[in-house]
Amino acid sequence: MAKHVRYASKKGGNDVEDLSERLANDLRQHIRTLGHYPMLSDHWCEMAEVLGRVANISDVESKLSAGKEDATLWETEELALRYLLEDGKLNLCLRNLIEYKTFQRQSRSNNVELTSEKQEKCDKFEKGLGTVLKNAWNHVEAVQTTDIQALVNHIADVIDYATESSRYIEECVVEGDLHMRQEVMVFSYIVGIMRQLDYLHEDRVMPLLRERRVFIRGAQFLNNYHQHLQSSPKLKIIEALSLIADSEDLATYKDVYISDSQDAAVLVNLYESCLEDLKQQDPSNKRMMRPLLDLVSQMRRRYRLK
């Protein structure tokens, strides 16, 4: 009887291992199908479906690895991201995302309406790929191999469009998925970059953020739309702004980042409309946003703003 139990246990273990191996192989095959296809072609739409599945897997794996902060990507459970990097797909995915958001902006500008089926594919593509890349850029190995100039320009383009296109943001609010859209997700990308700044050449990142005015435009975005966001994405945006506020580059080029009283007023308004409430809700929020709060105080004194 005992022998039978041991045999069954061993067989059950082998079954689990076989299943795990099959799932890993399927995941790798999914990653290998990712490519550069004509927008909304059959291959592109199939890729959108794949990205939705890969994003779900990546989110689960990311949660399993949440406690391994000092581990390399290859020491975590995140197979999806490992395969993405090993197969050289990371910058391909970034270029695909940039191409899609450019297509989206142009389509809206030209009043092009998609069929509901095509729009569903676009939604899966943006949300799925956006999530995968967000998880990837939490790892230094991914950030180091990323085309940083393309990424920062994408972030800036998305924020610029969002601050100027309230109608699109309002549509996302009605759909209830603004936090999954690039207009909010790019702030997680900023956090990923800034947290890994010690492992990068800072001059690869900060001059681009400074030139594209990502900091003050990001503050304006939060000023405009904070009432439409739940606490978690709001705090992520504030974390991104605080990390930039705490950088040596901003300390050196403060007059470039906040160039006049209008920029300073954006920060003061942000404090009064959003930061003050969040600071009072939780003391840990205050610690996280301290560099941003200090900068607001400095600008208030410099420009004598009430």
XYZ file of C-alpha atoms in Angstrom:
306
model
C 0.000 0.000 0.000
C 2.784 2.397 0.981
C 4.605 1.511 -2.213
C 1.493 2.364 -4.223
C 1.168 5.726 -2.447
C 4.812 6.583 -3.114
C 4.412 5.612 -6.758
C 1.239 7.664 -7.129
C 2.905 10.645 -5.492
C 5.886 10.377 -7.807
C 3.650 10.002 -10.844
C 1.584 13.003 -9.731
C 4.760 15.043 -9.367
C 5.841 14.055 -12.866
C 2.435 15.046 -14.229
C 2.780 18.498 -12.674
C 6.286 18.870 -14.087
C 5.111 17.780 -17.536
C 2.229 20.252 -17.418
C 4.541 23.037 -16.279
C 6.962 22.269 -19.105
C 4.157 22.252 -21.683
C 2.848 25.590 -20.421
C 6.350 27.073 -20.529
C 6.813 25.840 -24.090
C 3.443 27.274 -25.106
C 4.392 30.609 -23.544
C 7.687 30.669 -25.415
C 5.912 29.924 -28.687
C 3.503 32.801 -27.992
C 6.442 35.153 -27.422
C 8.084 34.006 -30.648
C 4.990 34.885 -32.680
C 5.382 38.553 -31.731
C 6.542 40.573 -34.715
C 6.049 43.731 -36.719
C 2.871 43.382 -38.766
C 0.743 45.883 -40.705
C -1.660 47.689 -38.406
C -4.963 45.799 -37.958
C -3.892 43.019 -40.354
C -4.875 39.452 -39.468
C -1.413 38.790 -38.015
C -1.590 42.006 -35.979
C -5.011 41.078 -34.572
C -3.750 37.607 -33.674
C -0.809 39.258 -31.909
C -3.230 41.416 -29.925
C -4.899 38.244 -28.602
C -1.513 36.747 -27.732
C -0.484 39.893 -25.849
C -3.639 39.728 -23.758
C -2.763 36.187 -22.666
C 0.913 36.979 -22.100
C -0.039 40.026 -19.994
C -2.222 37.869 -17.715
C 0.640 35.406 -17.246
C 3.152 38.191 -16.659
C 0.952 39.792 -13.992
C 0.632 36.498 -12.105
C 4.372 35.816 -12.356
C 5.156 39.362 -11.243
C 3.083 38.898 -8.090
C 4.861 35.590 -7.358
C 8.210 37.372 -7.594
C 7.187 40.499 -5.692
C 9.371 39.739 -2.652
C 12.580 39.162 -4.627
C 13.652 42.781 -4.981
C 17.394 42.106 -5.254
C 17.045 39.111 -7.575
C 17.913 39.279 -11.243
C 15.142 38.623 -13.722
C 16.606 35.150 -14.279
C 16.283 34.385 -10.560
C 12.553 35.144 -10.441
C 9.458 33.269 -11.618
C 8.877 35.681 -14.513
C 9.232 33.396 -17.510
C 7.247 35.646 -19.830
C 9.653 38.540 -19.352
C 12.704 36.287 -19.545
C 11.562 34.886 -22.880
C 10.787 38.400 -24.111
C 14.369 39.486 -23.431
C 16.039 36.243 -24.515
C 14.254 36.347 -27.869
C 15.129 40.019 -28.406
C 11.487 41.140 -28.497
C 11.571 44.014 -25.983
C 12.398 46.894 -28.345
C 10.216 45.333 -31.034
C 7.304 45.541 -28.604
C 8.177 49.148 -27.752
C 8.227 50.080 -31.446
C 4.890 48.317 -31.955
C 3.376 50.266 -29.077
C 4.712 53.582 -30.405
C 3.336 52.784 -33.855
C -0.082 51.930 -32.423
C -0.397 55.111 -30.344
C 0.703 57.204 -33.329
C -1.941 55.443 -35.442
C -4.543 56.064 -32.746
C -3.783 59.790 -32.513
C -3.852 60.194 -36.282
C -7.105 58.242 -36.577
C -8.798 60.409 -33.977
C -7.459 63.565 -35.615
C -8.895 62.443 -38.957
C -12.190 61.283 -37.394
C -11.585 57.688 -38.490
C -13.964 55.288 -36.741
C -13.086 51.627 -36.313
C -15.543 48.755 -36.277
C -16.318 47.423 -32.810
C -14.342 44.259 -33.630
C -11.243 46.217 -34.660
C -11.558 48.490 -31.633
C -11.690 45.452 -29.360
C -8.415 44.204 -30.880
C -6.851 47.627 -30.389
C -7.923 47.678 -26.741
C -6.433 44.234 -26.126
C -3.229 45.273 -27.856
C -2.730 48.482 -25.874
C -3.680 47.052 -22.488
C -1.856 43.752 -22.960
C 1.375 45.169 -24.326
C 1.280 48.084 -21.909
C 1.090 45.697 -18.963
C 3.887 43.446 -20.217
C 6.219 46.414 -20.712
C 5.309 47.885 -17.324
C 6.334 44.627 -15.669
C 9.492 44.411 -17.780
C 10.749 47.878 -16.852
C 10.651 46.981 -13.166
C 13.855 45.037 -13.909
C 17.234 46.597 -14.530
C 18.079 44.004 -17.205
C 15.121 45.181 -19.270
C 15.787 48.892 -18.774
C 19.438 48.466 -19.767
C 18.498 46.883 -23.098
C 15.687 49.335 -23.919
C 15.908 52.046 -26.561
C 15.636 54.798 -23.946
C 15.322 57.653 -26.428
C 12.368 55.965 -28.126
C 10.765 55.190 -24.760
C 11.111 58.725 -23.355
C 9.794 60.258 -26.576
C 6.841 57.857 -26.433
C 6.152 58.854 -22.825
C 6.319 62.547 -23.711
C 4.123 62.168 -26.806
C 1.466 60.307 -24.825
C 1.422 62.844 -21.976
C 1.365 65.800 -24.384
C -1.613 64.371 -26.255
C -3.437 63.531 -23.032
C -3.100 67.040 -21.598
C -4.468 68.481 -24.835
C -7.228 65.948 -25.541
C -9.690 65.907 -22.680
C -12.326 64.282 -24.897
C -10.272 61.100 -25.275
C -9.585 60.936 -21.544
C -13.277 61.404 -20.807
C -14.093 58.496 -23.136
C -11.648 56.300 -21.225
C -13.229 57.385 -17.945
C -16.661 56.356 -19.229
C -15.229 52.973 -20.251
C -13.665 52.615 -16.798
C -10.234 51.662 -18.125
C -8.195 54.880 -17.969
C -5.706 53.253 -15.562
C -4.967 50.582 -18.211
C -4.330 53.102 -20.975
C -0.927 54.423 -21.936
C -1.936 57.870 -20.721
C -1.630 56.568 -17.157
C 0.627 53.556 -17.713
C 3.547 55.696 -18.941
C 4.016 57.018 -15.407
C 4.798 53.460 -14.298
C 7.419 53.411 -17.048
C 8.952 56.578 -15.590
C 9.072 54.958 -12.156
C 10.778 51.897 -13.632
C 13.413 54.041 -15.358
C 14.067 56.327 -12.402
C 14.426 53.453 -9.941
C 17.106 51.916 -12.167
C 18.899 55.213 -12.861
C 21.997 54.165 -10.870
C 22.514 51.294 -13.326
C 22.157 53.493 -16.406
C 24.152 56.373 -17.790
C 22.094 59.253 -16.414
C 22.830 61.319 -19.509
C 20.888 58.726 -21.526
C 17.722 59.612 -19.637
C 17.575 62.950 -17.857
C 18.367 65.335 -20.757
C 15.532 63.716 -22.714
C 13.068 64.056 -19.833
C 14.192 67.651 -19.380
C 13.986 68.574 -23.052
C 10.522 67.049 -23.489
C 9.275 68.724 -20.265
C 7.924 65.431 -18.998
C 7.918 66.583 -15.367
C 5.769 69.701 -15.690
C 3.538 68.148 -18.361
C 3.008 65.151 -16.094
C 2.067 67.487 -13.252
C -0.399 69.236 -15.561
C -1.905 65.875 -16.543
C -2.519 65.002 -12.897
C -3.901 68.481 -12.283
C -6.388 68.002 -15.095
C -7.547 64.452 -14.397
C -6.829 63.459 -10.784
C -10.553 63.392 -9.994
C -10.995 60.575 -12.533
C -8.317 58.333 -11.001
C -8.393 55.877 -8.139
C -5.817 56.208 -5.378
C -3.350 53.617 -6.739
C -2.730 55.138 -10.206
C -2.763 58.614 -8.662
C -0.002 57.632 -6.257
C 1.984 56.032 -9.086
C 1.916 59.317 -11.015
C 2.996 61.208 -7.898
C 5.804 58.712 -7.337
C 7.038 59.310 -10.892
C 6.998 63.077 -10.366
C 8.680 62.747 -6.954
C 11.495 60.626 -8.353
C 12.207 63.270 -10.990
C 11.945 66.021 -8.365
C 14.544 64.166 -6.283
C 17.033 63.849 -9.151
C 20.367 65.651 -9.392
C 19.381 66.791 -12.867
C 16.375 68.728 -11.626
C 18.468 70.263 -8.839
C 21.025 71.374 -11.455
C 18.557 72.573 -14.087
C 15.652 73.650 -11.895
C 15.025 76.774 -13.966
C 14.607 74.582 -17.052
C 12.232 72.125 -15.419
C 10.160 74.945 -13.870
C 10.816 77.793 -16.248
C 8.372 80.487 -15.108
C 5.546 81.409 -12.772
C 3.037 79.478 -14.910
C 4.968 76.238 -14.356
C 5.232 77.031 -10.651
C 1.482 77.643 -10.507
C 0.892 74.164 -11.983
C 2.740 72.656 -9.020
C 0.969 74.830 -6.445
C -2.418 73.978 -7.959
C -1.484 70.295 -7.911
C -0.729 70.522 -4.212
C -4.017 72.187 -3.409
C -6.166 69.959 -5.606
C -4.557 66.582 -4.982
C -1.346 66.295 -2.954
C -2.631 67.841 0.258
C -5.477 65.328 0.619
C -3.277 62.328 -0.159
C -0.629 63.532 2.279
C -3.174 63.611 5.077
C -4.733 60.245 4.254
C -1.602 58.193 4.936
C 1.756 59.197 6.496
C 3.584 56.843 4.111
C 2.237 58.912 1.210
C 3.912 61.967 2.670
C 7.274 60.196 2.824
C 7.032 59.061 -0.778
C 6.050 62.485 -2.112
C 8.448 64.488 0.089
C 10.743 65.612 -2.800
C 7.721 66.865 -4.737
C 6.249 68.610 -1.689
C 9.569 70.333 -0.996
C 9.769 71.509 -4.605
C 6.231 72.920 -4.432
C 7.194 74.883 -1.302
C 10.302 76.252 -2.998
C 8.346 77.383 -6.046
C 5.646 78.949 -3.898
C 8.277 81.064 -2.111
C 10.269 81.906 -5.230
C 7.280 83.165 -7.205
C 5.375 84.418 -4.138
C 2.357 82.297 -4.920
C -0.358 81.884 -2.302
